[in-house]
Short mmCIF file of C-alpha atoms in Angstrom, two decimals:
data_model
loop_
_atom_site.label_atom_id
_atom_site.label_comp_id
_atom_site.label_asym_id
_atom_site.label_seq_id
_atom_site.Cartn_x
_atom_site.Cartn_y
_atom_site.Cartn_z
CA MET A 169 0.00 0.00 0.00
CA CYS A 170 1.39 3.40 -1.06
CA PRO A 171 1.99 6.08 1.61
CA ASP A 172 0.24 9.43 1.61
CA LYS A 173 1.70 11.93 -0.86
CA GLU A 174 2.10 14.36 2.01
CA LEU A 175 4.64 11.98 3.54
CA LEU A 176 6.55 11.91 0.24
CA SER A 177 6.69 15.70 0.22
CA ALA A 178 8.14 15.63 3.76
CA TYR A 179 10.56 12.89 2.67
CA ALA A 180 11.78 15.12 -0.16
CA ASP A 181 12.59 17.73 2.50
CA ASN A 182 14.37 15.14 4.67
CA GLU A 183 11.79 15.73 7.38
CA VAL A 184 10.82 12.10 8.03
CA GLU A 185 12.34 10.57 11.15
CA SER A 186 13.82 7.08 11.48
CA PRO A 187 12.62 4.31 11.32
CA PHE A 188 9.81 5.56 8.99
CA LYS A 189 12.41 7.11 6.76
CA GLU A 190 14.09 3.77 6.01
CA THR A 191 10.76 1.98 5.51
CA LEU A 192 9.69 4.70 3.09
CA ALA A 193 12.99 4.50 1.20
CA THR A 194 12.55 0.75 0.73
CA HIS A 195 9.00 1.27 -0.56
CA ILE A 196 10.01 4.07 -2.97
CA GLU A 197 12.67 1.81 -4.50
CA SER A 198 10.07 -0.75 -5.40
CA CYS A 199 7.14 1.56 -6.30
CA GLU A 200 7.29 3.49 -9.56
CA LYS A 201 4.24 5.63 -8.76
CA CYS A 202 5.78 6.91 -5.53
CA ARG A 203 9.13 7.43 -7.28
CA GLU A 204 7.36 9.61 -9.87
CA SER A 205 5.63 11.67 -7.17
CA LEU A 206 8.87 12.14 -5.29
CA LYS A 207 10.64 13.14 -8.50
CA ALA A 208 7.93 15.72 -9.26
CA PHE A 209 8.45 17.32 -5.82
CA SER A 210 12.23 17.30 -6.19
CA VAL A 211 12.15 18.82 -9.70
CA LEU A 212 9.73 21.48 -8.50
CA SER A 213 12.04 22.35 -5.59
CA ALA A 214 15.03 22.54 -7.95
CA ASN A 215 13.07 24.79 -10.35
CA LEU A 216 12.08 27.10 -7.51
CA LYS A 217 15.67 27.33 -6.35
CA ASN A 218 16.86 27.96 -9.91
CA LEU A 219 14.66 31.00 -10.37
CA PRO A 220 16.90 33.95 -11.25
CA LEU A 221 17.80 36.13 -8.30
CA PRO A 222 19.45 39.56 -8.40
CA ASP A 223 22.85 39.80 -6.75
CA PHE A 224 21.92 41.90 -3.76
CA SER A 225 25.26 41.76 -1.99
CA SER A 226 27.45 42.68 -4.98
CA ASP A 227 27.89 46.31 -3.90
CA GLN A 228 29.86 45.90 -0.68
CA LYS A 229 30.30 49.65 -0.24
CA ALA A 230 26.56 50.26 -0.41
CA MET A 231 26.02 47.34 2.00
CA GLN A 232 28.49 48.85 4.48
CA SER A 233 26.92 52.30 4.32
CA ALA A 234 23.45 50.78 4.79
CA PHE A 235 24.74 48.93 7.84
CA ASP A 236 26.36 52.09 9.23
CA ILE A 237 23.03 53.92 8.97
CA LEU A 238 21.36 51.05 10.80
CA LEU A 239 24.00 51.12 13.49
CA ARG A 240 23.49 54.85 14.00
CA THR A 241 19.78 54.19 14.53
CA LYS A 242 20.71 51.50 17.04
CA LYS A 243 23.14 53.76 18.91
CA LEU A 244 20.59 56.54 19.07
CA GLN A 245 18.07 54.08 20.39
CA THR A 246 20.44 52.76 23.05
CA HIS A 247 21.18 56.34 24.16
CA ARG A 248 17.50 57.11 24.32
CA ASN A 249 16.89 54.02 26.42
CA VAL A 250 19.09 55.39 29.19
CA VAL A 251 16.64 58.18 29.90
CA GLN A 252 13.56 56.19 29.07
CA ILE A 253 11.03 56.07 31.92
CA PRO A 254 8.19 53.56 31.82
CA VAL A 255 4.81 55.21 31.26
CA GLN A 256 3.32 53.86 34.49
CA PHE A 257 6.13 55.44 36.56
CA LEU A 258 5.72 58.70 34.70
CA SER A 259 1.98 58.82 35.37
CA ALA A 260 2.54 57.88 39.03
CA ALA A 261 5.06 60.73 39.32
CA ALA A 262 2.58 63.14 37.73
CA VAL A 263 -0.17 62.11 40.17
CA PHE A 264 2.26 62.47 43.10
CA ALA A 265 3.30 65.97 41.96
CA PHE A 266 -0.37 66.96 41.59
CA VAL A 267 -1.24 65.69 45.08
CA LEU A 268 1.78 67.54 46.50
CA PHE A 269 0.64 70.74 44.80
CA LEU A 270 -2.91 70.38 46.12
CA GLY A 271 -1.58 69.64 49.62
CA ALA A 272 0.64 72.72 49.56
CA TYR A 273 -2.25 74.85 48.36
CA ALA A 274 -4.48 73.57 51.17
CA ALA A 275 -1.77 74.01 53.83
CA LEU A 276 -0.90 77.59 52.85
CA PRO A 277 -3.49 79.40 55.05
CA ALA A 278 -2.53 77.19 57.99
CA LEU A 279 1.13 78.07 57.46
CA ASN A 280 0.25 81.76 57.42
CA GLN A 281 -1.61 81.31 60.68
CA VAL A 282 1.43 79.68 62.27
CA GLN A 283 3.65 82.51 61.04
CA ALA A 284 1.34 85.16 62.49
CA THR A 285 1.27 83.39 65.86
CA ASN A 286 5.06 83.25 65.88
CA TYR A 287 5.28 86.99 65.26
CA ALA A 288 2.76 87.70 67.99
CA ASN A 289 4.80 85.63 70.46
CA LYS A 290 7.96 87.43 69.45
CA LEU A 291 6.26 90.76 70.01
CA LYS A 292 5.08 89.65 73.43
CA SER A 293 8.61 88.64 74.43
CA SER A 294 9.95 91.96 73.24
CA GLU A 295 7.55 94.01 75.34
CA ALA A 296 10.24 94.51 77.94
CA LEU A 297 12.56 95.79 75.22
CA SER A 298 9.82 98.09 73.95
CA SER A 299 9.51 99.72 77.39
CA GLN A 300 13.28 100.32 77.38
CA MET A 301 12.90 101.87 73.94
CA ALA A 302 10.13 104.17 75.17
CA SER A 303 12.24 105.42 78.08
CA THR A 304 15.18 105.99 75.73
CA ILE A 305 13.05 108.09 73.38
CA GLN A 306 11.74 110.02 76.37
CA ASN A 307 15.34 110.73 77.47
CA VAL A 308 16.22 111.86 73.95
CA ASP A 309 13.28 114.22 73.95
CA GLN A 310 14.20 115.73 77.30
CA ASN A 311 17.90 116.06 76.56
CA GLN A 312 18.86 119.29 74.83
CA GLU A 313 22.27 118.09 73.76
CA PRO A 314 22.54 116.03 70.53
CA LEU A 315 22.61 112.24 71.05
CA THR A 316 23.99 109.56 68.74
CA LEU A 317 21.88 106.37 68.54
CA THR A 318 23.15 103.21 66.86
CA MET A 319 20.45 100.73 65.89
CA THR A 320 20.24 97.49 63.94
CA LEU A 321 17.05 97.09 61.92
CA PRO A 322 15.78 93.74 60.65
CA GLU A 323 16.89 93.13 57.06
CA SER A 324 13.77 91.34 55.86
CA THR A 325 11.07 93.68 54.61
CA THR A 326 8.40 91.09 55.42
CA LEU A 327 9.22 91.50 59.04
CA GLN A 328 8.59 95.22 58.89
CA ALA A 329 5.07 95.07 60.27
CA PHE A 330 6.13 92.99 63.26
CA GLY A 331 9.79 94.06 63.41
CA GLU A 332 11.61 94.78 66.59
CA VAL A 333 14.30 97.37 67.08
CA GLU A 334 17.33 96.38 69.06
CA VAL A 335 19.17 99.08 70.91
CA LEU A 336 22.85 98.30 70.90
CA LYS A 337 24.38 101.44 72.31
CA VAL A 338 23.28 104.83 73.49
CA SER A 339 25.90 107.59 73.35
CA ASN A 340 26.19 109.97 76.30
CA PRO A 341 23.58 108.22 78.43
CA PRO A 342 22.22 110.55 81.10
CA GLN A 343 24.06 109.68 84.29
CA GLY A 344 22.03 107.86 86.88
CA GLN A 345 19.01 107.50 84.68
CA TYR A 346 19.94 104.84 82.19
CA LYS A 347 22.45 102.04 82.02
CA MET B 231 26.22 35.30 24.07
CA PHE B 232 23.52 37.70 25.26
CA ASN B 233 25.12 39.23 28.31
CA ASN B 234 23.12 42.46 28.19
CA GLU B 235 19.78 40.99 29.31
CA GLY B 236 18.99 39.73 25.81
CA PHE B 237 19.49 43.08 24.07
CA LEU B 238 21.62 42.90 20.95
CA SER B 239 25.10 44.35 21.21
CA GLU B 240 26.71 46.00 18.18
CA LYS B 241 28.74 42.88 17.47
CA GLU B 242 25.71 40.62 17.71
CA PHE B 243 23.76 42.95 15.48
CA ARG B 244 26.53 42.78 12.89
CA THR B 245 26.53 38.97 13.04
CA LEU B 246 22.76 38.92 12.66
CA TYR B 247 22.93 41.32 9.72
CA ASP B 248 25.66 39.35 7.95
CA THR B 249 23.99 35.98 8.41
CA SER B 250 20.40 36.95 7.65
CA PHE B 251 20.49 39.71 5.02
CA ALA B 252 20.87 37.49 1.93
CA MET B 253 18.19 35.08 3.11
CA LEU B 254 15.71 37.85 3.98
CA VAL B 255 16.18 39.56 0.63
CA ARG B 256 15.71 36.24 -1.15
CA ILE B 257 12.44 35.60 0.70
CA SER B 258 11.18 39.14 0.10
CA TYR B 259 12.13 39.13 -3.58
CA ARG B 260 10.29 35.85 -4.20
CA ILE B 261 7.12 37.36 -2.71
CA THR B 262 7.35 40.88 -4.13
CA SER B 263 9.19 40.18 -7.42
CA SER B 264 10.82 43.59 -7.01
CA GLU B 265 14.51 44.08 -6.31
CA ASP B 266 14.09 47.58 -4.89
CA ALA B 267 11.10 46.67 -2.76
CA ALA B 268 12.88 43.61 -1.37
CA GLU B 269 15.92 45.64 -0.31
CA ASP B 270 13.76 48.41 1.17
CA LEU B 271 11.52 46.03 3.09
CA VAL B 272 14.48 44.12 4.53
CA HIS B 273 16.20 47.32 5.65
CA ASP B 274 12.92 48.54 7.12
CA ALA B 275 12.78 45.34 9.16
CA TYR B 276 16.32 45.96 10.52
CA ILE B 277 15.40 49.56 11.35
CA ARG B 278 12.31 48.37 13.21
CA LEU B 279 14.47 45.89 15.09
CA CYS B 280 16.83 48.72 16.11
CA GLU B 281 14.05 51.11 17.05
CA LYS B 282 12.14 48.59 19.11
CA ASN B 283 15.35 47.30 20.74
CA LEU B 284 13.60 44.10 21.81
CA PRO B 285 15.26 41.53 24.05
CA PHE B 286 15.73 38.10 22.43
CA PRO B 287 16.67 34.84 24.17
CA SER B 288 19.00 33.99 21.27
CA LEU B 289 20.21 35.27 17.90
CA ASN B 290 17.98 32.71 16.23
CA ASP B 291 14.93 34.28 17.86
CA ALA B 292 15.97 37.66 16.50
CA ARG B 293 16.33 36.00 13.09
CA TYR B 294 12.81 34.51 13.33
CA TRP B 295 11.43 37.92 14.27
CA LEU B 296 13.08 39.47 11.20
CA ILE B 297 11.79 36.71 8.91
CA ARG B 298 8.26 37.20 10.25
CA VAL B 299 8.39 40.97 9.74
CA VAL B 300 9.88 40.69 6.22
CA LYS B 301 7.42 37.99 5.23
CA ASN B 302 4.41 40.03 6.40
CA SER B 303 5.54 43.32 4.88
CA SER B 304 6.38 41.56 1.60
CA LEU B 305 2.96 39.89 1.41
CA ASN B 306 1.32 43.26 2.13
CA TYR B 307 3.41 44.89 -0.58
CA ALA B 308 2.50 42.17 -3.11
CA LYS B 309 -1.18 42.48 -2.21
CA ARG B 310 -1.10 46.26 -2.60
CA LYS B 311 0.74 46.04 -5.90
CA GLY B 312 -1.72 43.40 -7.12
CA ARG B 313 -4.64 45.67 -6.30
CA GLU B 314 -2.98 48.63 -8.00
CA LYS B 315 -2.30 46.55 -11.12
CA LYS B 316 -5.91 45.35 -11.25
CA ALA B 317 -7.21 48.89 -10.84
CA TYR B 318 -4.87 50.07 -13.59
CA GLU B 319 -5.98 47.33 -15.98
CA LYS B 320 -9.62 48.01 -15.22
CA HIS B 321 -9.20 51.74 -15.77
CA PHE B 322 -7.40 51.47 -19.09
CA ARG B 323 -9.25 48.32 -20.18
CA GLU B 324 -6.04 46.61 -21.17
CA PRO B 325 -6.48 43.00 -22.22
CA LYS B 326 -4.55 40.56 -20.06
CA LYS B 327 -1.64 38.88 -21.75
CA GLU B 328 -2.33 35.25 -22.52
CA VAL B 329 0.36 32.76 -21.55
CA GLU B 330 1.66 31.05 -24.66
CA THR B 331 1.80 27.34 -24.17
CA GLY B 332 3.03 26.09 -27.59
CA LEU B 333 5.79 23.50 -27.65
CA GLU B 334 8.21 25.87 -29.42
CA HIS B 335 8.07 28.26 -26.43
CA VAL B 336 8.77 25.69 -23.78
CA LEU B 337 12.39 26.58 -23.22
CA LYS B 338 14.24 26.56 -19.95
CA ASP B 339 13.85 30.30 -19.28
CA GLU B 340 10.17 30.21 -20.01
CA SER B 341 9.58 27.24 -17.77
CA LEU B 342 11.22 29.18 -14.94
CA GLU B 343 9.04 32.15 -15.78
CA LEU B 344 6.00 29.92 -15.50
CA VAL B 345 7.20 28.66 -12.14
CA GLN B 346 7.48 32.25 -10.92
CA LYS B 347 4.00 33.07 -12.23
CA ALA B 348 2.54 29.96 -10.63
CA LEU B 349 4.24 30.88 -7.35
CA ASP B 350 2.67 34.35 -7.53
CA MET B 351 -0.74 32.74 -7.96
CA LEU B 352 -0.53 30.73 -4.73
CA PRO B 353 -2.68 31.94 -1.82
CA PRO B 354 -0.58 33.74 0.84
CA ASN B 355 -0.85 31.01 3.49
CA LEU B 356 0.61 28.42 1.09
CA LYS B 357 3.07 30.80 -0.54
CA GLU B 358 4.67 31.88 2.73
CA VAL B 359 5.50 28.34 3.90
CA LEU B 360 6.91 27.32 0.54
CA VAL B 361 9.00 30.48 0.22
CA LEU B 362 10.38 30.00 3.74
CA LYS B 363 11.11 26.34 2.96
CA GLU B 364 12.77 26.85 -0.42
CA TYR B 365 14.43 30.24 0.02
CA GLY B 366 14.93 30.42 3.76
CA ASP B 367 16.45 26.94 3.96
CA MET B 368 14.44 26.38 7.10
CA LYS B 369 13.26 23.20 8.76
CA TYR B 370 9.52 22.62 9.31
CA LYS B 371 9.98 23.27 13.02
CA GLU B 372 11.63 26.65 12.41
CA ILE B 373 8.93 27.67 9.91
CA GLY B 374 6.33 26.72 12.53
CA THR B 375 8.06 28.96 15.07
CA VAL B 376 8.19 31.89 12.64
CA LEU B 377 4.55 31.56 11.57
CA GLY B 378 3.19 30.51 14.96
CA ILE B 379 1.76 27.24 13.66
CA SER B 380 2.50 23.59 14.41
CA GLU B 381 5.13 21.52 12.63
CA GLY B 382 2.38 19.24 11.31
CA ASN B 383 0.53 22.23 9.88
CA VAL B 384 3.72 23.34 8.10
CA LYS B 385 4.08 19.86 6.60
CA VAL B 386 0.50 19.95 5.30
CA ARG B 387 0.86 23.46 3.89
CA VAL B 388 4.15 22.71 2.13
CA PHE B 389 2.55 19.67 0.53
CA ARG B 390 -0.58 21.59 -0.54
CA ALA B 391 1.52 24.41 -1.95
CA ARG B 392 3.51 21.92 -4.03
CA GLU B 393 0.40 20.12 -5.24
CA ARG B 394 -1.18 23.43 -6.19
CA LEU B 395 1.97 24.57 -8.00
CA LEU B 396 2.18 21.32 -9.94
CA GLU B 397 -1.47 21.67 -10.96
CA LEU B 398 -0.96 25.27 -12.08
CA LEU B 399 2.12 24.35 -14.08
CA LYS B 400 0.32 21.46 -15.68
CA GLU B 401 -2.55 23.75 -16.67
CA ALA B 402 -0.17 26.39 -18.04
CA SER B 403 2.00 23.97 -19.95
CA PRO B 404 1.80 20.22 -20.00
CA TYR B 405 5.40 20.13 -21.27
CA VAL B 406 6.95 21.69 -18.22
CA PRO B 407 8.02 19.02 -15.74
#
């Protein structure tokens, strides 16, 4: 009994495993019909392989330049990969930045409140200093002679409203009245 | 060989290029029948490989990827060209050339021409396996990997493609073996 033609096609491609291969070979030797079928497949394969083909690799210089262009694309790609960030990380970072922004916006009035309280406390603590300042000014007013006052003012303009003046030195202090 | 987590190094890329270019162009040319298109499509495939920078377990896997891309783009090209040719013929009402089948014309060159024409007439699913088999020098298993089908399916398709080709050649010229 003759094998399936499909098996002969595979045999022509050397794709039949042992021991079927040997059994098939023995059959083909004795069967003219199968030999003809096998020959038809082999001739067809040879004809397909004999089809004229342009010589694509004849121009070595062109081949090299084509490869160089490819390599440049590859290098660029590799460089780009170094700074490549996966999309999910990027979106997570964007969400994080947005949340941070919202948080800062919400916390701003609270921060202002804290700042104001701090200034108020500072003012309270400097009340004693303020009374000294008042007595100094009173002395200056009463004294007919010219006085030289050296003061250090706070540098920050934002502190102006709540700023405190520090008296470092009073020239010619009236004896017995002020130390 | 792949020390950089499967990504191709320059040296590996060169090896891949040198060992696969001729085969890819051969496959593409047999499907497109155009020298320029074959070269362009193959280079496009290499560019896509570079741009995507995919990791491959081995050089052979990179080769299979290239074959798959070239095969698909070539079939698309042939399909597009076929449609354009049909539209052109329809528009200008040009009569199709009849294939001469007289005994005096059955010379070696013409028989090869008939083989090429018959190959062009094969449906894509049969044409692709036969082209990979005959011009890619690939085993059934490798063709199966490239096309994503079983080895048995490749065997069946190769056989059907051959049967169909033999029928077409017989119809075109009973003198061609």
